Short mmCIF file of C-alpha atoms in Angstrom, two decimals:
data_model
loop_
_atom_site.label_atom_id
_atom_site.label_comp_id
_atom_site.label_asym_id
_atom_site.label_seq_id
_atom_site.Cartn_x
_atom_site.Cartn_y
_atom_site.Cartn_z
CA MET A 1 87.74 114.36 103.62
CA THR A 2 87.49 111.00 105.26
CA PRO A 3 84.42 109.01 104.20
CA ARG A 4 82.23 107.87 107.02
CA PRO A 5 82.12 104.19 107.48
CA SER A 6 78.97 102.63 106.16
CA LEU A 7 76.95 99.79 107.68
CA GLY A 8 77.12 96.33 106.08
CA LEU A 9 74.24 94.94 104.15
CA ARG A 10 73.23 92.69 107.02
CA ALA A 11 73.17 95.57 109.50
CA ARG A 12 71.11 97.73 107.06
CA LEU A 13 68.56 94.93 106.62
CA LEU A 14 68.35 94.28 110.35
CA SER A 15 67.96 97.98 110.93
CA ALA A 16 65.30 98.30 108.29
CA PHE A 17 63.31 95.37 109.80
CA ALA A 18 63.69 96.59 113.31
CA LEU A 19 62.65 100.17 112.35
CA LEU A 20 59.56 98.75 110.49
CA CYS A 21 58.69 96.65 113.55
CA VAL A 22 59.13 99.55 115.93
CA VAL A 23 56.95 101.97 113.80
CA THR A 24 54.22 99.24 113.21
CA THR A 25 54.21 98.20 116.85
CA ALA A 26 54.13 101.83 118.17
CA ALA A 27 51.34 102.70 115.71
CA VAL A 28 49.26 99.67 116.51
CA ALA A 29 49.84 99.59 120.24
CA GLY A 30 49.42 103.36 120.36
CA GLY A 31 46.10 103.19 118.53
CA ILE A 32 44.78 100.27 120.64
CA TYR A 33 45.90 101.97 123.88
CA VAL A 34 44.19 105.24 122.98
CA GLN A 35 41.00 103.58 121.96
CA ALA A 36 40.88 101.30 124.92
CA ARG A 37 41.69 104.15 127.30
CA ASN A 38 38.98 106.26 125.92
CA ASP A 39 36.53 103.32 126.16
CA ILE A 40 37.37 102.52 129.77
CA LEU A 41 37.09 106.08 130.78
CA GLN A 42 33.95 106.62 128.93
CA ARG A 43 32.34 103.54 130.48
CA ALA A 44 33.35 104.74 133.99
CA GLN A 45 32.08 108.18 133.27
CA ASP A 46 28.72 106.86 131.79
CA ALA A 47 28.25 104.49 134.81
CA ALA A 48 28.89 107.48 137.32
CA LEU A 49 26.50 109.69 135.38
CA GLN A 50 23.73 107.05 135.38
CA ALA A 51 24.19 106.43 139.08
CA MET A 52 24.07 110.17 139.87
CA LYS A 53 20.95 110.63 137.82
CA GLY A 54 19.25 107.78 139.72
CA ARG A 55 20.07 109.20 142.96
CA LEU A 56 18.94 112.68 141.86
CA GLU A 57 15.58 111.14 140.82
CA ALA A 58 15.20 109.65 144.34
CA LEU A 59 15.52 113.14 145.90
CA PHE A 60 12.18 114.39 144.33
CA PRO A 61 10.01 115.95 145.44
CA LEU A 62 12.16 118.49 147.34
CA ARG A 63 11.06 119.26 150.78
CA THR A 64 11.78 122.97 150.38
CA ALA A 65 12.91 125.32 147.60
CA THR A 66 15.09 127.20 150.24
CA PRO A 67 17.03 124.53 151.89
CA ASP A 68 19.20 125.19 155.03
CA GLN A 69 22.42 123.65 156.24
CA THR A 70 20.57 120.63 157.58
CA GLU A 71 18.63 119.98 154.39
CA LEU A 72 21.76 120.32 152.31
CA GLY A 73 23.41 117.89 154.60
CA ARG A 74 20.57 115.32 154.10
CA ILE A 75 20.84 115.74 150.34
CA ALA A 76 24.61 115.34 150.35
CA GLY A 77 24.31 112.20 152.51
CA SER A 78 21.77 110.58 150.12
CA MET A 79 23.98 111.29 147.17
CA THR A 80 27.19 109.85 148.79
CA GLU A 81 28.40 106.29 147.92
CA ILE A 82 31.10 104.10 149.38
CA SER A 83 33.88 105.50 147.03
CA SER A 84 32.65 109.14 146.45
CA SER A 85 32.70 112.45 148.13
CA THR A 86 29.62 114.94 147.77
CA LEU A 87 29.41 118.70 147.89
CA VAL A 88 25.99 120.40 147.87
CA LEU A 89 25.85 124.20 147.20
CA TYR A 90 22.92 126.55 147.60
CA GLN A 91 23.85 130.19 147.16
CA LYS A 92 26.57 130.77 149.78
CA VAL A 93 25.58 127.77 152.00
CA TYR A 94 27.09 124.41 151.33
CA ALA A 95 27.32 120.90 152.91
CA GLN A 96 29.99 118.34 152.20
CA VAL A 97 30.02 114.64 153.02
CA GLY A 98 33.08 112.42 152.64
CA PRO A 99 32.93 108.62 151.95
CA PRO A 100 31.97 106.33 154.72
CA GLU A 101 34.77 104.85 156.83
CA GLY A 102 36.32 101.64 155.80
CA PRO A 103 36.62 99.94 152.41
CA PRO A 104 33.78 98.44 150.49
CA PRO A 105 32.84 94.93 151.65
CA GLY A 106 35.05 92.31 149.82
CA SER A 107 37.58 94.81 148.42
CA PRO A 108 41.33 94.82 149.36
CA PRO A 109 42.24 97.52 151.94
CA GLY A 110 43.78 100.77 150.56
CA PRO A 111 46.24 102.97 152.23
CA PRO A 112 44.98 104.54 155.50
CA GLY A 113 43.20 107.78 155.32
CA GLY A 114 42.71 107.61 151.60
CA GLY A 115 46.33 108.26 150.83
CA PRO A 116 47.87 107.84 147.45
CA GLY A 117 47.19 104.46 145.93
CA GLY A 118 43.69 103.98 147.53
CA ASN A 119 40.27 104.35 145.88
CA THR A 120 38.83 106.64 148.74
CA PRO A 121 38.55 110.16 147.45
CA PRO A 122 39.48 113.11 149.74
CA PRO A 123 36.74 115.48 150.93
CA LEU A 124 35.28 117.67 148.09
CA GLY A 125 35.20 121.41 148.87
CA PRO A 126 33.97 124.50 146.98
CA GLY A 127 37.55 125.42 146.06
CA ASP A 128 37.88 122.08 144.16
CA ILE A 129 35.19 123.05 141.72
CA SER A 130 36.42 125.00 138.67
CA GLN A 131 34.54 128.08 137.46
CA GLY A 132 33.77 126.51 134.15
CA LEU A 133 32.16 123.47 135.68
CA ARG A 134 30.11 125.75 137.99
CA ARG A 135 28.89 127.81 135.15
CA GLU A 136 27.66 124.84 133.17
CA VAL A 137 25.80 123.40 136.24
CA ALA A 138 24.30 126.75 137.18
CA GLY A 139 22.96 126.88 133.68
CA GLY A 140 20.94 123.76 134.16
CA ASP A 141 23.28 121.13 132.62
CA ILE A 142 24.90 118.09 134.03
CA ALA A 143 28.66 118.38 133.46
CA TRP A 144 31.82 116.52 134.39
CA GLN A 145 35.51 117.07 134.77
CA ARG A 146 38.55 114.72 135.30
CA VAL A 147 41.07 115.94 137.84
CA VAL A 148 44.06 114.74 139.70
CA ARG A 149 44.27 115.03 143.44
CA GLU A 150 47.27 113.86 145.51
CA GLY A 151 48.65 112.10 142.51
CA ARG A 152 45.34 110.12 141.84
CA PRO A 153 42.71 110.56 139.07
CA PHE A 154 39.17 111.44 139.99
CA LEU A 155 35.95 112.28 138.21
CA ILE A 156 33.88 115.28 139.34
CA ILE A 157 30.24 115.31 138.19
CA GLY A 158 28.06 118.40 138.76
CA ALA A 159 24.23 118.50 138.32
CA PRO A 160 21.50 120.96 139.31
CA LEU A 161 18.43 120.04 141.27
CA LEU A 162 15.45 120.87 139.02
CA ILE A 163 11.80 121.87 139.99
CA VAL A 164 9.26 120.45 137.55
CA GLU A 165 6.12 122.46 137.34
CA GLN A 166 3.05 122.00 135.23
CA ASP A 167 4.26 123.69 132.14
CA ARG A 168 7.92 124.11 132.68
CA THR A 169 11.12 122.97 134.39
CA ARG A 170 13.26 125.45 136.37
CA THR A 171 16.39 125.26 138.46
CA SER A 172 16.13 125.25 142.13
CA GLY A 173 19.52 126.81 142.66
CA ILE A 174 20.81 123.75 144.49
CA GLU A 175 24.00 122.30 142.86
CA VAL A 176 25.26 118.78 143.63
CA TYR A 177 28.85 117.71 143.03
CA THR A 178 30.24 114.28 143.47
CA MET A 179 33.80 113.12 143.11
CA THR A 180 34.53 109.40 142.33
CA SER A 181 37.89 107.82 142.01
CA LEU A 182 39.21 106.63 138.65
CA LEU A 183 42.11 104.75 140.12
CA PRO A 184 40.91 101.24 139.08
CA GLU A 185 40.42 102.52 135.59
CA GLN A 186 43.87 104.07 135.61
CA ARG A 187 45.35 100.75 136.82
CA SER A 188 43.58 98.91 133.98
CA ILE A 189 44.92 101.54 131.50
CA ASP A 190 48.47 101.09 132.84
CA TRP A 191 48.17 97.31 132.71
CA LEU A 192 46.99 97.69 129.13
CA ALA A 193 49.90 99.96 128.17
CA THR A 194 52.35 97.63 129.83
CA SER A 195 50.81 94.61 127.98
CA ALA A 196 51.05 96.59 124.75
CA TRP A 197 54.76 97.29 125.13
CA LEU A 198 55.46 93.75 126.14
CA ILE A 199 53.56 92.36 123.13
CA GLY A 200 55.41 94.97 121.02
CA GLY A 201 58.84 93.91 122.43
CA ALA A 202 57.99 90.27 121.71
CA ALA A 203 56.86 91.22 118.20
CA MET A 204 60.09 93.11 117.63
CA ALA A 205 62.14 90.14 118.84
CA PHE A 206 60.17 87.90 116.46
CA ALA A 207 60.65 90.33 113.69
CA VAL A 208 64.48 90.52 114.35
CA LEU A 209 64.49 86.62 114.24
CA LEU A 210 62.68 86.81 110.96
CA ALA A 211 65.04 89.41 109.66
CA LEU A 212 68.03 87.28 110.66
CA LEU A 213 66.64 84.29 108.82
CA ALA A 214 65.80 86.52 105.84
CA THR A 215 69.13 88.12 105.70
CA ARG A 216 70.85 84.82 105.87
CA SER A 217 69.03 83.56 102.90
CA VAL A 218 69.64 86.74 101.03
CA LEU A 219 73.24 87.26 102.03
CA ARG A 220 74.34 83.77 101.49
CA PRO A 221 74.38 84.14 97.61
CA VAL A 222 75.82 87.61 98.07
CA ARG A 223 78.72 86.33 100.18
CA GLU A 224 79.29 83.59 97.54
CA LEU A 225 79.35 86.15 94.89
CA GLY A 226 81.88 88.34 96.81
CA ARG A 227 84.05 85.31 97.45
CA ALA A 228 83.99 84.22 93.82
CA ALA A 229 84.75 87.78 92.71
CA ARG A 230 87.75 87.97 95.07
CA LEU A 231 89.11 84.59 93.75
CA LEU A 232 88.59 85.82 90.26
CA GLY A 233 90.56 88.96 91.05
CA GLU A 234 93.35 86.81 92.46
CA GLY A 235 93.64 84.95 89.20
CA GLU A 236 91.44 81.90 89.77
CA LEU A 237 89.74 82.08 86.41
CA ARG A 238 87.90 78.84 86.77
CA THR A 239 85.84 80.15 89.69
CA ARG A 240 82.14 79.72 89.19
CA ILE A 241 78.97 80.17 91.33
CA ALA A 242 76.36 77.45 91.85
CA VAL A 243 73.06 78.79 90.43
CA SER A 244 69.85 77.86 92.13
CA GLY A 245 66.32 79.32 91.63
CA SER A 246 65.14 81.96 89.18
CA ASP A 247 65.23 85.19 91.14
CA GLU A 248 67.33 88.27 90.68
CA LEU A 249 70.23 86.80 92.58
CA ALA A 250 70.20 83.77 90.42
CA ASP A 251 70.42 86.10 87.33
CA VAL A 252 73.55 87.87 88.85
CA ALA A 253 75.08 84.46 89.48
CA ARG A 254 74.41 83.38 85.89
CA THR A 255 75.91 86.73 84.63
CA PHE A 256 78.91 86.32 86.85
CA ASN A 257 79.51 82.79 85.44
CA ASP A 258 79.17 84.00 81.85
CA THR A 259 81.50 86.93 82.43
CA ALA A 260 84.01 84.66 84.15
CA ALA A 261 83.97 82.22 81.28
CA GLU A 262 84.45 85.00 78.74
CA LEU A 263 87.24 86.45 80.87
CA GLU A 264 89.01 83.04 81.17
CA GLN A 265 88.86 82.58 77.47
CA HIS A 266 90.24 86.01 76.65
CA VAL A 267 93.01 85.62 79.27
CA MET A 268 93.93 82.19 77.94
CA GLN A 269 94.16 83.73 74.49
CA LEU A 270 96.27 86.61 75.66
CA ARG A 271 98.53 84.10 77.53
CA GLU A 272 99.02 82.11 74.42
CA MET A 273 99.75 85.29 72.33
CA GLU A 274 102.26 86.35 75.03
CA ALA A 275 103.94 82.97 75.08
CA ASP A 276 104.17 82.95 71.36
CA ALA A 277 105.56 86.37 71.33
CA ARG A 278 108.15 85.38 73.92
CA ARG A 279 109.15 82.26 72.03
CA PHE A 280 109.39 84.34 68.84
CA VAL A 281 111.73 86.90 70.50
CA ALA A 282 113.82 84.14 72.21
CA ASP A 283 114.02 82.10 68.93
CA VAL A 284 114.89 85.17 66.82
CA SER A 285 117.56 86.31 69.33
CA HIS A 286 119.23 82.95 69.44
CA GLU A 287 119.03 82.73 65.61
CA LEU A 288 120.73 86.16 65.32
CA ARG A 289 123.64 85.34 67.45
CA THR A 290 125.57 83.46 64.82
CA PRO A 291 125.35 86.09 62.02
CA LEU A 292 125.95 88.83 64.58
CA ALA A 293 129.23 87.08 65.57
CA ALA A 294 130.31 87.22 62.03
CA LEU A 295 129.23 90.83 61.66
CA ALA A 296 131.15 91.73 64.90
CA ALA A 297 134.26 90.16 63.47
CA VAL A 298 133.79 92.17 60.19
CA ALA A 299 133.06 95.30 62.30
CA GLU A 300 136.36 95.05 64.21
CA ILE A 301 138.22 94.85 60.89
CA LEU A 302 136.31 97.90 59.61
CA ASP A 303 137.18 99.77 62.71
CA GLU A 304 140.89 99.14 62.17
CA GLU A 305 140.71 100.01 58.55
CA ALA A 306 138.32 103.02 58.90
CA ALA A 307 141.22 105.45 59.48
CA ARG A 308 142.90 104.45 56.05
CA LEU A 309 139.67 104.54 54.02
CA PRO A 310 138.42 107.70 52.36
CA GLU A 311 136.38 109.99 54.55
CA THR A 312 132.95 108.99 53.38
CA ALA A 313 133.82 105.24 53.47
CA GLY A 314 135.43 105.67 56.89
CA LYS A 315 132.28 107.23 58.35
CA ALA A 316 130.21 104.43 56.84
CA ALA A 317 132.53 101.71 58.33
CA ARG A 318 132.43 103.33 61.76
CA LEU A 319 128.64 103.60 61.54
CA VAL A 320 128.38 99.98 60.53
CA SER A 321 130.67 98.88 63.37
CA GLN A 322 128.62 100.95 66.04
CA GLU A 323 125.29 99.71 64.83
CA THR A 324 126.56 96.09 64.91
CA LEU A 325 127.63 96.59 68.52
CA ASN A 326 124.15 98.10 69.32
CA LEU A 327 122.38 95.29 67.68
CA THR A 328 124.60 92.75 69.47
CA GLU A 329 123.80 94.42 72.82
CA LEU A 330 120.01 94.46 71.95
CA VAL A 331 120.13 90.70 71.09
CA ASN A 332 121.95 89.90 74.33
CA ASP A 333 119.51 91.90 76.29
CA LEU A 334 116.53 90.12 74.66
CA ILE A 335 118.08 86.75 75.44
CA GLU A 336 118.63 87.74 78.99
CA ILE A 337 114.88 88.87 79.19
CA SER A 338 113.69 85.75 77.61
CA ARG A 339 115.53 83.71 80.37
CA PHE A 340 113.64 85.59 83.12
CA ASP A 341 110.37 85.16 81.31
CA SER A 342 110.89 81.43 80.86
CA GLY A 343 111.91 80.98 84.45
CA VAL A 344 115.27 79.46 83.70
CA ALA A 345 117.29 82.40 85.17
CA ALA A 346 119.12 81.34 88.35
CA LEU A 347 121.88 82.60 90.63
CA THR A 348 125.44 81.39 90.95
CA LEU A 349 126.11 82.49 94.51
CA ASN A 350 129.61 83.29 95.90
CA GLU A 351 130.91 85.16 99.04
CA VAL A 352 131.70 88.57 97.53
CA ASP A 353 133.41 91.65 98.95
CA VAL A 354 131.00 94.26 97.58
CA ALA A 355 133.51 97.02 98.24
CA GLU A 356 135.85 95.46 95.76
CA LEU A 357 133.02 94.44 93.21
CA VAL A 358 131.95 98.01 92.69
CA PRO A 359 135.50 99.31 91.59
CA ALA A 360 135.86 96.19 89.35
CA THR A 361 132.62 97.00 87.49
CA LEU A 362 133.73 100.69 87.04
CA ARG A 363 137.24 99.69 85.84
CA ALA A 364 135.89 97.10 83.39
CA ARG A 365 133.91 99.90 81.59
CA GLY A 366 136.47 102.70 81.97
CA TRP A 367 134.22 104.76 84.36
CA THR A 368 136.65 104.94 87.25
CA GLU A 369 137.46 108.65 86.68
CA GLN A 370 133.89 109.66 86.01
CA VAL A 371 132.20 108.12 89.06
CA ARG A 372 132.78 109.02 92.80
CA THR A 373 132.56 106.10 95.34
CA GLU A 374 131.90 105.89 99.08
CA LEU A 375 132.72 102.18 99.92
CA PRO A 376 133.39 101.15 103.48
CA PRO A 377 135.75 98.26 103.61
CA ALA A 378 135.06 94.47 104.23
CA VAL A 379 131.37 94.55 103.28
CA THR A 380 130.79 91.00 102.25
CA ALA A 381 127.60 89.20 100.98
CA ARG A 382 126.63 85.99 99.40
CA LEU A 383 125.54 87.12 95.93
CA ASP A 384 125.89 86.41 92.24
CA PRO A 385 128.66 88.68 91.26
CA ARG A 386 127.93 88.61 87.54
CA ARG A 387 124.34 89.72 88.05
CA VAL A 388 125.26 92.51 90.53
CA ASP A 389 127.75 93.72 88.00
CA VAL A 390 124.99 93.83 85.45
CA ILE A 391 122.87 95.82 87.70
CA LEU A 392 125.51 98.35 88.57
CA ALA A 393 126.58 98.68 84.98
CA ASN A 394 123.06 99.52 83.91
CA LEU A 395 122.46 102.03 86.79
CA VAL A 396 125.78 103.79 86.36
CA GLY A 397 125.57 103.84 82.56
CA ASN A 398 122.00 105.26 82.75
CA ALA A 399 123.31 108.01 85.22
CA LEU A 400 126.20 108.85 82.82
CA ARG A 401 124.09 109.05 79.65
CA HIS A 402 121.09 110.79 81.09
CA GLY A 403 122.20 112.67 84.17
CA ALA A 404 124.88 115.16 84.97
CA PRO A 405 128.07 114.87 86.87
CA PRO A 406 129.06 114.17 89.47
CA VAL A 407 127.91 110.59 89.46
CA SER A 408 128.38 108.71 92.69
CA VAL A 409 127.95 105.16 94.09
CA ARG A 410 127.57 104.83 97.87
CA LEU A 411 127.57 101.52 99.76
CA SER A 412 126.07 100.90 103.20
CA ALA A 413 125.14 97.73 105.07
CA ASP A 414 123.44 96.24 108.15
CA PRO A 415 123.47 92.75 109.45
CA GLN A 416 120.66 91.74 106.94
CA TRP A 417 120.90 93.99 103.88
CA ILE A 418 123.39 95.80 101.74
CA THR A 419 122.35 99.00 100.01
CA LEU A 420 123.87 100.59 96.97
CA GLU A 421 122.85 104.05 96.00
CA VAL A 422 123.64 105.37 92.49
CA ARG A 423 122.83 109.02 91.82
CA ASP A 424 123.58 111.94 89.47
CA HIS A 425 123.08 115.69 89.69
CA GLY A 426 121.03 116.15 86.48
CA PRO A 427 117.46 117.35 86.24
CA GLY A 428 116.02 114.05 87.56
CA LEU A 429 112.99 112.22 86.33
CA ASP A 430 109.54 113.72 85.63
CA ASP A 431 106.78 112.53 88.01
CA ALA A 432 105.09 110.86 85.06
CA VAL A 433 108.27 108.87 84.19
CA LEU A 434 108.96 107.53 87.70
CA PRO A 435 106.35 104.79 87.74
CA HIS A 436 107.50 103.57 84.31
CA ALA A 437 111.27 103.75 84.82
CA PHE A 438 111.76 99.92 84.92
CA ASP A 439 109.25 99.13 82.24
CA ARG A 440 110.61 97.31 79.16
CA PHE A 441 111.42 99.45 76.17
CA TYR A 442 110.28 102.52 77.99
CA LYS A 443 112.10 105.80 77.18
CA ALA A 444 111.37 109.03 78.91
CA SER A 445 111.68 110.91 75.61
CA ALA A 446 110.37 109.66 72.25
CA ALA A 447 113.00 111.77 70.59
CA ARG A 448 115.99 109.62 71.83
CA THR A 449 117.83 107.86 69.18
CA ARG A 450 118.51 104.09 69.10
CA SER A 451 122.16 104.56 70.14
CA GLU A 452 121.11 105.60 73.66
CA GLY A 453 120.12 102.02 74.53
CA SER A 454 117.54 99.46 73.91
CA GLY A 455 115.20 100.34 76.78
CA LEU A 456 115.83 97.02 78.52
CA GLY A 457 118.74 97.89 80.77
CA LEU A 458 116.75 99.06 83.89
CA ALA A 459 114.21 96.23 83.29
CA ILE A 460 117.09 93.72 83.43
CA ALA A 461 118.44 95.38 86.44
CA MET A 462 115.13 95.05 88.23
CA GLU A 463 114.70 91.37 87.30
CA ASN A 464 118.26 90.61 88.63
CA ALA A 465 117.39 92.36 91.98
CA ARG A 466 114.13 90.37 92.27
CA LEU A 467 116.07 87.19 91.50
CA HIS A 468 118.21 87.95 94.58
CA ARG A 469 114.93 88.64 96.50
CA GLY A 470 115.91 92.22 96.77
CA ASP A 471 114.39 95.38 95.36
CA LEU A 472 115.34 98.36 93.21
CA THR A 473 113.64 101.85 93.54
CA VAL A 474 114.11 105.25 91.97
CA THR A 475 113.35 108.68 93.35
CA ASN A 476 114.53 112.22 92.76
CA ALA A 477 117.06 113.49 95.31
CA PRO A 478 116.03 116.66 97.19
CA ASP A 479 118.82 118.59 95.83
CA GLY A 480 118.31 117.41 92.32
CA GLY A 481 119.16 114.37 90.18
CA ALA A 482 117.96 110.85 90.04
CA LEU A 483 118.61 108.40 92.87
CA PHE A 484 118.51 104.71 92.30
CA THR A 485 118.57 102.45 95.44
CA LEU A 486 119.44 98.73 95.18
CA ARG A 487 118.80 96.67 98.35
CA LEU A 488 119.97 93.00 98.45
CA PRO A 489 120.04 90.46 101.19
CA ARG A 490 123.44 89.61 102.60
CA ARG A 491 122.58 86.00 102.36
CA ALA A 492 120.70 85.54 99.00
CA HIS A 493 119.37 82.09 98.42
CA ASP A 494 118.64 80.41 95.03
CA PRO A 495 116.08 77.52 95.32
CA GLU A 496 117.11 76.04 92.12
CA GLY A 497 120.87 76.11 92.86
CA GLY A 498 121.75 76.43 89.19
CA SER A 499 123.35 79.04 87.04
CA ALA A 500 122.12 80.93 84.08
#
């Protein structure tokens, strides 16, 4: 399952600041908006109620308790203001009066006919009054209701006309309803909402700016720590971080510096120990060459006399001779490895016909009959023939010792590279062995005897391939057996120009 990409630390901090700002702004602006809206509408409603009560008081005493259409019209006319419509109901008789023609003095003109966007309410009819509002008014209470007509908000207030007698107050049955526009209040509320959003947007921009400044100050030491860790991972053990302040990031920087210092000290100690070990191996190997030369001469004599010695003495002589040869091979391999480690190994380059070099390597070791070859003619390259011979000898010898016949060597080439493939048809290498095939002193089986090799042959082959700026790999062939692939440039170059 592919992991989802995660946001960087800067993006997460900015997102957190922005989210906090949005939530805070929305909460504050929303709370202020709701409170201001309620206050604006409440003030408009209270003002309309007070005005209506004052006009109702001016109607008393009523001329008659059973008004006709004319009387209802007079009542409606006295209750109507510039920006209101009035409806007066008595039983099934009613009278309605709209607002006077023209806008109030000194006010900007609205749309003609009181269309949408103007303050003039449309005429108020009995069908505009809800049943709930009528029930409350008929019960003797002053009630109100906010409605929307033609896309504009209005306030409808209903009140009964009361008859005050000596000991009680009773309803006259006359109901008065006025409708007043709330458009100015709605515009104030809209302006307030717009201002709240603008202020919130400005606050968010300011918060993002603060977040950028904050993340810059926070991320600078984090980036410095990342850079230092990367350099440390690349081997720059003297990398340190400048420590400033006493916060948590400063503690992290100090911890990093302490860790880097300890790591540098340990690595230096390990390098010194490794250098000492390499010098020891090189010195011992060189010191052993002289006595080994004498032993090898004696071993040759023992080989010649082994057949004439008694059986037990003959076996001992042959064993001494073989172990002397093995020891000589091991010392030579150690000397070769020490040259690579010390950096003194170099190429002696010559124009070589690889198709002739491979058979020469096989003939020199008596492997011609045991190894099949596929060698296209006239494949030339500028190589070090001695080192290529060592590589081939190690690969073919490894295949003959640990694989199964037939063993083959195949040559191919292109304008830039030559490729040599050495394979056998044995069981191949275990998956756990493949990554370690070229490690020094590595043997796939701990049960192998010393006579099967020193464990340095493939490591030397790899070093020689790298010296040519080529590569050496190993895989298991699909139809069985190990497959070693050597790729070398056709024009190898040795910067030192020397010889090993």
